[in-house]
Coordinates of N, CA and C in Angstrom, one line a residue:
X12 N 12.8 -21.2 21.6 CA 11.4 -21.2 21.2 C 11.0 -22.7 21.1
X13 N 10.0 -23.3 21.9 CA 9.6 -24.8 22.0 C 8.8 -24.6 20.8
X14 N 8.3 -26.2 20.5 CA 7.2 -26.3 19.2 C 6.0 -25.8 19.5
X15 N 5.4 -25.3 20.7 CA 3.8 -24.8 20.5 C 4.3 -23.4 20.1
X16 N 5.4 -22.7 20.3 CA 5.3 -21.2 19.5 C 5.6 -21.2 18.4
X17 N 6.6 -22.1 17.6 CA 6.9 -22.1 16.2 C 5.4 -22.4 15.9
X18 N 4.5 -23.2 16.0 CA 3.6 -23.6 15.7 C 2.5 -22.5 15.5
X19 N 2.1 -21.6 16.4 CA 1.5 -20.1 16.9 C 2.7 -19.4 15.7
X20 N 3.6 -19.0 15.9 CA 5.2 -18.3 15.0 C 4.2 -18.7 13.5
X21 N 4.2 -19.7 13.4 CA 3.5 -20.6 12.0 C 2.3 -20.0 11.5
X22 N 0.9 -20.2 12.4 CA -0.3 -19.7 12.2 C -0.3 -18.6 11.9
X23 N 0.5 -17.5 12.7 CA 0.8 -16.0 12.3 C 0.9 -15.6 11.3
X24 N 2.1 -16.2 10.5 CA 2.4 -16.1 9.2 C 1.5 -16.6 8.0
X25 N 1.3 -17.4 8.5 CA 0.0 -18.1 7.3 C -1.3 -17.2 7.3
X26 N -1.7 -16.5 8.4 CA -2.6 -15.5 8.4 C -2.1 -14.3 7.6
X27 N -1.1 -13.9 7.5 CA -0.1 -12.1 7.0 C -0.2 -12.9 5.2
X28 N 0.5 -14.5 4.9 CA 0.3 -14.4 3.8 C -0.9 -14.9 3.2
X29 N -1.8 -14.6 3.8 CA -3.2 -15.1 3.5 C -4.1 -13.9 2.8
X30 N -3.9 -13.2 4.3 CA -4.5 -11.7 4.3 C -4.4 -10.7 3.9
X31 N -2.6 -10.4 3.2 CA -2.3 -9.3 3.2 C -2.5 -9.0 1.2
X32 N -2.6 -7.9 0.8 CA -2.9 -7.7 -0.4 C -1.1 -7.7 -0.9
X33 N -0.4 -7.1 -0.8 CA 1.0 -7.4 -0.9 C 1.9 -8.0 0.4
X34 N 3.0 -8.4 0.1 CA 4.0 -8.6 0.7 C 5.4 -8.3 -0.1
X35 N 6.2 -8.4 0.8 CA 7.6 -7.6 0.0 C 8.4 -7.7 0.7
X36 N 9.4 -8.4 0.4 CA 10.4 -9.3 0.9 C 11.9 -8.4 0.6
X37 N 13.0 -7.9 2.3 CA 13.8 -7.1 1.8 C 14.9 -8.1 2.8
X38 N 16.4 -7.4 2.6 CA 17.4 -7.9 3.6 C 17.3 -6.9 3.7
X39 N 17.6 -6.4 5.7 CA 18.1 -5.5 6.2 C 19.6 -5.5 7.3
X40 N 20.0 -6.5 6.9 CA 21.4 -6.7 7.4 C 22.0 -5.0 7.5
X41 N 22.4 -5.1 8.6 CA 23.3 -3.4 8.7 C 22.4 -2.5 9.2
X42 N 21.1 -2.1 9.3 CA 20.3 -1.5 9.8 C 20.4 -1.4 11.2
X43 N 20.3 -0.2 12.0 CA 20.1 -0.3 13.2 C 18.5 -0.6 14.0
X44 N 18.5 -0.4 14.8 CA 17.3 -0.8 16.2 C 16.3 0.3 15.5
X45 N 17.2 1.6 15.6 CA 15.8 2.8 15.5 C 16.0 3.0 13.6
X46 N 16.5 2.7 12.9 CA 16.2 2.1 11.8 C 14.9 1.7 11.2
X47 N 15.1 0.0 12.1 CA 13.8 -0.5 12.2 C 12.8 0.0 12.6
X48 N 12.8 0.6 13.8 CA 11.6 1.4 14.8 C 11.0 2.4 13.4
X49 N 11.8 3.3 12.8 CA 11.4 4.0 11.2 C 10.6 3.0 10.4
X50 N 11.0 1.9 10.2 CA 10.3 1.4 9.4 C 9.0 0.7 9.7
X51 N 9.1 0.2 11.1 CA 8.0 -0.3 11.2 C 6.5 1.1 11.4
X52 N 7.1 2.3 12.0 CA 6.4 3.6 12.1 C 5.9 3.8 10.7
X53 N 6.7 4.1 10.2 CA 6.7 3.9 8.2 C 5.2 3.2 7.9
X54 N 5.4 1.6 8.2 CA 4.6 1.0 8.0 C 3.0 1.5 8.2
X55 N 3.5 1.1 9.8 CA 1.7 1.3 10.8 C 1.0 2.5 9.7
X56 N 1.9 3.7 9.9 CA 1.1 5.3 9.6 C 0.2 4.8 8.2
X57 N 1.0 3.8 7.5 CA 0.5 3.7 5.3 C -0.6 2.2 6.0
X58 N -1.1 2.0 7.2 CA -1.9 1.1 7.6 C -1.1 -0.8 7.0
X59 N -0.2 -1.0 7.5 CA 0.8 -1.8 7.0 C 1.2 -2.4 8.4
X60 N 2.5 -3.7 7.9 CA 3.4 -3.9 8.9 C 4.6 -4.9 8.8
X61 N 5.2 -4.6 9.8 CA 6.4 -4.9 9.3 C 7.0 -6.4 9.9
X62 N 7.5 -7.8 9.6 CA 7.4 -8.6 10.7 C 8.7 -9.5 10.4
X63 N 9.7 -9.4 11.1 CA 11.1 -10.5 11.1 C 10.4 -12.1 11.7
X64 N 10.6 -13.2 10.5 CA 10.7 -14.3 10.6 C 11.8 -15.4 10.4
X65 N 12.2 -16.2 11.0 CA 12.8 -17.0 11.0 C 12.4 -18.1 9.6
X66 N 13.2 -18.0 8.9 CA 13.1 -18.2 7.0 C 12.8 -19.5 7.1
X67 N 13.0 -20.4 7.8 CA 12.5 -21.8 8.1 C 10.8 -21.7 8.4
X68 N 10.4 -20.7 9.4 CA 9.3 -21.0 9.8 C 8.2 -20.3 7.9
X69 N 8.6 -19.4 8.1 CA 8.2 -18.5 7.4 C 7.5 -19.5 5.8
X70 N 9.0 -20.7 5.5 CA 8.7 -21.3 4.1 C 7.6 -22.0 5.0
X71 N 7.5 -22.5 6.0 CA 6.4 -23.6 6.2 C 5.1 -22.7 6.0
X72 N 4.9 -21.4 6.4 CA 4.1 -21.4 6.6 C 3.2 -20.7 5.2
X73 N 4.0 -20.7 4.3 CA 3.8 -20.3 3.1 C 3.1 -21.6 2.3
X74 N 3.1 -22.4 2.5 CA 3.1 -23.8 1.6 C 1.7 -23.8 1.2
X75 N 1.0 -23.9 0.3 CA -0.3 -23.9 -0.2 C -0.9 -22.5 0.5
X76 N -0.3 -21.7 0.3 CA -1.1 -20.4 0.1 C -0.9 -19.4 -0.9
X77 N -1.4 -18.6 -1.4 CA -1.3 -18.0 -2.9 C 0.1 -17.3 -3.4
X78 N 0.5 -16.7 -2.0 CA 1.7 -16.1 -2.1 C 3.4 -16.9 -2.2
X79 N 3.3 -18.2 -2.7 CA 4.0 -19.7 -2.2 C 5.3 -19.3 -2.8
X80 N 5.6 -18.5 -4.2 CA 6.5 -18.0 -4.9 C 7.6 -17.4 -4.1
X81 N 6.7 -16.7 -3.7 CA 8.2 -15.8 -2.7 C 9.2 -16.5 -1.6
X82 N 8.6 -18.0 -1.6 CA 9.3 -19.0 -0.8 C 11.2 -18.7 -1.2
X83 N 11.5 -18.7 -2.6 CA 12.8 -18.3 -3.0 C 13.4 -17.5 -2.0
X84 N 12.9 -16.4 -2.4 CA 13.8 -14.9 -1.5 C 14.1 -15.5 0.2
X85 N 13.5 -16.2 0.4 CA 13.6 -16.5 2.3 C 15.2 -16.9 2.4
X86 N 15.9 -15.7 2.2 CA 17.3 -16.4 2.8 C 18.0 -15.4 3.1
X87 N 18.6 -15.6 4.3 CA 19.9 -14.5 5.0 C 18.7 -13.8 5.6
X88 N 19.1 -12.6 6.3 CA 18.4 -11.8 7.1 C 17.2 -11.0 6.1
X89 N 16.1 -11.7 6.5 CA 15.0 -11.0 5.5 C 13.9 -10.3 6.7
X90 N 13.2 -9.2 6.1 CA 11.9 -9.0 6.9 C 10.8 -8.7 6.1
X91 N 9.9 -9.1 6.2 CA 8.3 -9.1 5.2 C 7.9 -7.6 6.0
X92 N 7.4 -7.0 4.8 CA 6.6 -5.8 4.9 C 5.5 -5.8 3.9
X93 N 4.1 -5.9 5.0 CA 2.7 -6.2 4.1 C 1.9 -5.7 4.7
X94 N 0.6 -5.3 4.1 CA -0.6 -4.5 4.0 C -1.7 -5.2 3.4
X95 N -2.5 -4.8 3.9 CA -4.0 -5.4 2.5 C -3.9 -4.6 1.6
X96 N -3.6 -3.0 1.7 CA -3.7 -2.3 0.7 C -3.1 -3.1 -0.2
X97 N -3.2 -3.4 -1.5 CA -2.3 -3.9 -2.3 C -1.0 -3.5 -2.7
X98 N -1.2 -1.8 -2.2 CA -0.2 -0.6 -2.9 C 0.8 -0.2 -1.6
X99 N 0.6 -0.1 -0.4 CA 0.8 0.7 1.0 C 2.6 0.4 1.0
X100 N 2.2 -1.4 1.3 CA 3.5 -2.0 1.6 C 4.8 -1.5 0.9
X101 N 4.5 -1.8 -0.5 CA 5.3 -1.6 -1.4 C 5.7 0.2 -1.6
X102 N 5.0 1.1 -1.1 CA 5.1 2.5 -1.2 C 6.1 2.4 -0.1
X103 N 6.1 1.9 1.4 CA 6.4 2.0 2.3 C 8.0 1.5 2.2
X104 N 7.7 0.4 1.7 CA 9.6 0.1 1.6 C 10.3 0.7 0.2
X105 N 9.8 0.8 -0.6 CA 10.7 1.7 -1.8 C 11.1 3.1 -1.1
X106 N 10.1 3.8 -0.3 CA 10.6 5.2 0.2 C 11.9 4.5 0.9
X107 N 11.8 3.4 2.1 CA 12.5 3.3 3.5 C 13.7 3.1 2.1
X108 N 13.8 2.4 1.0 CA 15.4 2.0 0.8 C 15.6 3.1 0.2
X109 N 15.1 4.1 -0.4 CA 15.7 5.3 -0.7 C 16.6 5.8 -0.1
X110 N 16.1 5.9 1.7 CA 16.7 6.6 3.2 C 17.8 5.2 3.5
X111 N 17.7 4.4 2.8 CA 18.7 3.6 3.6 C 19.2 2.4 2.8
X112 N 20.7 2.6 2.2 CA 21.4 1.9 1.4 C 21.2 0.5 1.9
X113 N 21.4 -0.4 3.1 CA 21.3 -1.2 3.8 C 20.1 -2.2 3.4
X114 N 18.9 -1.4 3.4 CA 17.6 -2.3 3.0 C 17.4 -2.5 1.5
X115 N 17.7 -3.6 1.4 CA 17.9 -4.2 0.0 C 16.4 -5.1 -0.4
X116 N 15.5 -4.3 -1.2 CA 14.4 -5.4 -1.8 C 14.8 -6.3 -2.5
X117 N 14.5 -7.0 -2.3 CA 14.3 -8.6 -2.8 C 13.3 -9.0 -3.9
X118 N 12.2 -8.4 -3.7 CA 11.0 -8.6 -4.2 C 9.8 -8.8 -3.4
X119 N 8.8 -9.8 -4.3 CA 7.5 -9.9 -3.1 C 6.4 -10.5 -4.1
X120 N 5.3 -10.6 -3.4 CA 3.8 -10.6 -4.1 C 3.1 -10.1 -4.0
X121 N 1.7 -10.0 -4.8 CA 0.4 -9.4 -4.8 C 0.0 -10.4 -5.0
X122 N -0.6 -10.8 -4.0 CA -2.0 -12.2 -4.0 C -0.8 -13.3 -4.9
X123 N -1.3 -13.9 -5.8 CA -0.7 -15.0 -6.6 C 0.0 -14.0 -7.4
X124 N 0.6 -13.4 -7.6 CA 1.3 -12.9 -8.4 C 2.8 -12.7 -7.9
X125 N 3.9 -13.6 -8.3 CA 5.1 -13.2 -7.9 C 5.8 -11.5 -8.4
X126 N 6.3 -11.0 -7.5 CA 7.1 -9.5 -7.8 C 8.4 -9.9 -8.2
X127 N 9.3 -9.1 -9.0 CA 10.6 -9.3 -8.8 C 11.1 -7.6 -8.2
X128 N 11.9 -7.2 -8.3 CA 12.3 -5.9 -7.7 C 11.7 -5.3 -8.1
X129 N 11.8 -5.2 -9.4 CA 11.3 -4.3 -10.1 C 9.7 -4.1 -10.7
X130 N 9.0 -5.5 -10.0 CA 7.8 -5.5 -9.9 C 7.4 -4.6 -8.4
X131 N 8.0 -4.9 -7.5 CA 7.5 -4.1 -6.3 C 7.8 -2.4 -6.8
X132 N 8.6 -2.2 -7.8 CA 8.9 -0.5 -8.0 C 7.7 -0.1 -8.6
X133 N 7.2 -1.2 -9.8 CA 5.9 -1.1 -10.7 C 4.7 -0.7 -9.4
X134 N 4.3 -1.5 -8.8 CA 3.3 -1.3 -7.6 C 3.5 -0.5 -6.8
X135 N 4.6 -0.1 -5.9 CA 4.8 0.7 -5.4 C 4.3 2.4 -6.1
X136 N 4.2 2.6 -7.4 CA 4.2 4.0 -8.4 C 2.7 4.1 -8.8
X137 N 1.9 2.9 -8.3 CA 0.4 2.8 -8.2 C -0.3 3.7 -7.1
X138 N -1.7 4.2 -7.8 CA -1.9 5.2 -6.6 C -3.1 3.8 -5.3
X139 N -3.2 4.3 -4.3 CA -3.2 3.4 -3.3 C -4.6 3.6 -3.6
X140 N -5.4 2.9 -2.4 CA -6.7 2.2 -2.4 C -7.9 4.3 -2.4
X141 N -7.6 4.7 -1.2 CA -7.6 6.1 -0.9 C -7.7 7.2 -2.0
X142 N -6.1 7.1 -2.6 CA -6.4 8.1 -3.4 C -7.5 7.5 -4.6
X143 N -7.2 6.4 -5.1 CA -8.4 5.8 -6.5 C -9.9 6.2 -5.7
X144 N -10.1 5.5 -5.1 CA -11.6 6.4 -4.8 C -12.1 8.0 -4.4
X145 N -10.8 8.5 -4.4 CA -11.0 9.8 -4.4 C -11.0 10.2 -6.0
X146 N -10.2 10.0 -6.8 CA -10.1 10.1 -8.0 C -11.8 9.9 -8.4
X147 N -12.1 8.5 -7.9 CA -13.2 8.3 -8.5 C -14.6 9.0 -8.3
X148 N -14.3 9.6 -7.1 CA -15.6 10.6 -6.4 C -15.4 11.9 -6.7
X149 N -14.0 12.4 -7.2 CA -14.4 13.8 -7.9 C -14.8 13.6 -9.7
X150 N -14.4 12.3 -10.1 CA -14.9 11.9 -11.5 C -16.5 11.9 -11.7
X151 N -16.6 11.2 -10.6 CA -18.4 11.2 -10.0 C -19.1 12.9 -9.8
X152 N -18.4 13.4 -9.3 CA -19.0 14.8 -8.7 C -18.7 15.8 -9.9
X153 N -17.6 15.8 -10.6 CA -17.7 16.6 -11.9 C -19.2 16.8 -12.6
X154 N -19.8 15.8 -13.4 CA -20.8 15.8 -14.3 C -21.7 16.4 -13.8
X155 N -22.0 16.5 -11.9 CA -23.2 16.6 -11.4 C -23.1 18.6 -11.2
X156 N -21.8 18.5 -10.8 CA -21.4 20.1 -11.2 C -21.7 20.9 -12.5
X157 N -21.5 20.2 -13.5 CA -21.3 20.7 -14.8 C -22.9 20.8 -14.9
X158 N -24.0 20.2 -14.9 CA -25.2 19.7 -15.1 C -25.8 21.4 -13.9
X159 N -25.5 21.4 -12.8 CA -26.0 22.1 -11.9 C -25.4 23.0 -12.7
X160 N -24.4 23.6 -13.0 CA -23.9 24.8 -14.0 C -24.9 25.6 -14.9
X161 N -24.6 24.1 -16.2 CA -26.0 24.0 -17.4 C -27.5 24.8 -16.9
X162 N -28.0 24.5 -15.7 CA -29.0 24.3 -15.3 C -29.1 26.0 -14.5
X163 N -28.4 26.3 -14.2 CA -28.3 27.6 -13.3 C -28.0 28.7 -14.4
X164 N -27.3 27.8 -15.5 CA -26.6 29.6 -16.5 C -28.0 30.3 -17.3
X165 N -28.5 29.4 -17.9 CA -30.0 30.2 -18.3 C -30.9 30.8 -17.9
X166 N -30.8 30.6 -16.4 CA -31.5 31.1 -15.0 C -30.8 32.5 -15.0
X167 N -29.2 32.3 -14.8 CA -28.8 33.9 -14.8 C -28.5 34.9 -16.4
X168 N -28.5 34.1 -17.0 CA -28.7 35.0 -18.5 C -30.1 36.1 -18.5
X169 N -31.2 34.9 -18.2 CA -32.2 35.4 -18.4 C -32.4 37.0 -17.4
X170 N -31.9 36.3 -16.3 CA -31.8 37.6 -15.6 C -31.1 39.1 -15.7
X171 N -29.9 38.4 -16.4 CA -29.2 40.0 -16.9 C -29.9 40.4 -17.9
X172 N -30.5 39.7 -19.1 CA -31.5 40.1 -20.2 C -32.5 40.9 -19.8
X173 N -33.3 40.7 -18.7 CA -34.6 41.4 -17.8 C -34.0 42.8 -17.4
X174 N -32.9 42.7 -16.6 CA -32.5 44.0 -16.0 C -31.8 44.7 -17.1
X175 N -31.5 44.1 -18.0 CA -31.4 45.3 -19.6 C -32.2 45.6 -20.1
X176 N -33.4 45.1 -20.0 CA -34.2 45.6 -20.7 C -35.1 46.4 -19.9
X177 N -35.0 46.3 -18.8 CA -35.7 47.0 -17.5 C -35.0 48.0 -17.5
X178 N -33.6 48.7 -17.7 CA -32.5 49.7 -17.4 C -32.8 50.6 -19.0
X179 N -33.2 50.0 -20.1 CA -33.6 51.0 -20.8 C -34.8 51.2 -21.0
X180 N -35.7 50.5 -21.0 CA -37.1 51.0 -20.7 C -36.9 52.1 -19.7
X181 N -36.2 52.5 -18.2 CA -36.2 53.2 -17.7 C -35.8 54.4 -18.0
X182 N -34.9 54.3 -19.3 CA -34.2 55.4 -19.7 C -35.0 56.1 -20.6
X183 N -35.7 55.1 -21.1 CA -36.9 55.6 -22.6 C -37.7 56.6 -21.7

């Protein structure tokens, strides 16, 4: 690799830790090819990704960016898995080490916030970007239901009250 790709290798990374809402830092020493191909699939589907750097380039390219903490973990065979979701990444690799003794978390960040393991387990058990606004749109659509309910039941009371009193007047 000559210096204009480490340099490109560089920019890359400084864009992923710029951009991404988490990152999450694992060794996958021992893993195979289609292993990986899993995880990176893993990734894409939770809108994510997965990216092997060279731990030299990777601290440079960290240096004054919010995520700068995780500089530590860069050692021995690491691979970053990150998302903007804040939540995606971190769902994505807790399942993959479940399936696979080999992928060892390390940790990671959310924006300036350093993870430790068991920070990425905390995040990871968050519901993702998706489900919270669904949450939030049936919280929204409840009240307007209940209201349309309210609004409709005295409409049909009144009606069964009419045809009772219509059904014996008929009878009288």
């Amino acid at each position: 690799m000559d210096r204009a790709q480490k340099e490109k290798l560089v920019d890359e990374l400084g864009q992923i830790f710029e951009s991404s809402g988490v990152v999450v830092v694992a060794h996958y020493a021992g893993l195979t090819v289609a292993d990986m191909q899993d995880l990176r699939a893993r990734a894409r589907d939770a809108g994510g990704a997965v990216r092997v750097a060279k731990n030299r380039l990777a601290k440079i390219a960290l240096d004054g960016k919010p995520c700068e903490s995780i500089g530590g973990l860069l050692s021995g065979m690491t691979v970053l898995t990150y998302s903007e979701d804040p939540v995606a990444a971190a769902k994505v690799a807790e399942d993959f080490a479940k399936d696979h003794a080999k992928f060892e978390i390390l940790g990671g960040a959310m924006g300036e916030n350093a993870l430790d393991r068991a920070g990425v387990t905390a995040v990871s058990k968050m519901p993702s970007r998706d489900e919270l606004i669904a949450q939030i749109a049936s919280m929204l659509g409840a009240p307007a239901s209940n209201i349309a309910g309210a609004i409709g039941a005295p409409a049909s009371n009144i009606a069964s009250i009419l045809s009772t009193v219509e059904e014996k007047a008929e009878a009288a």
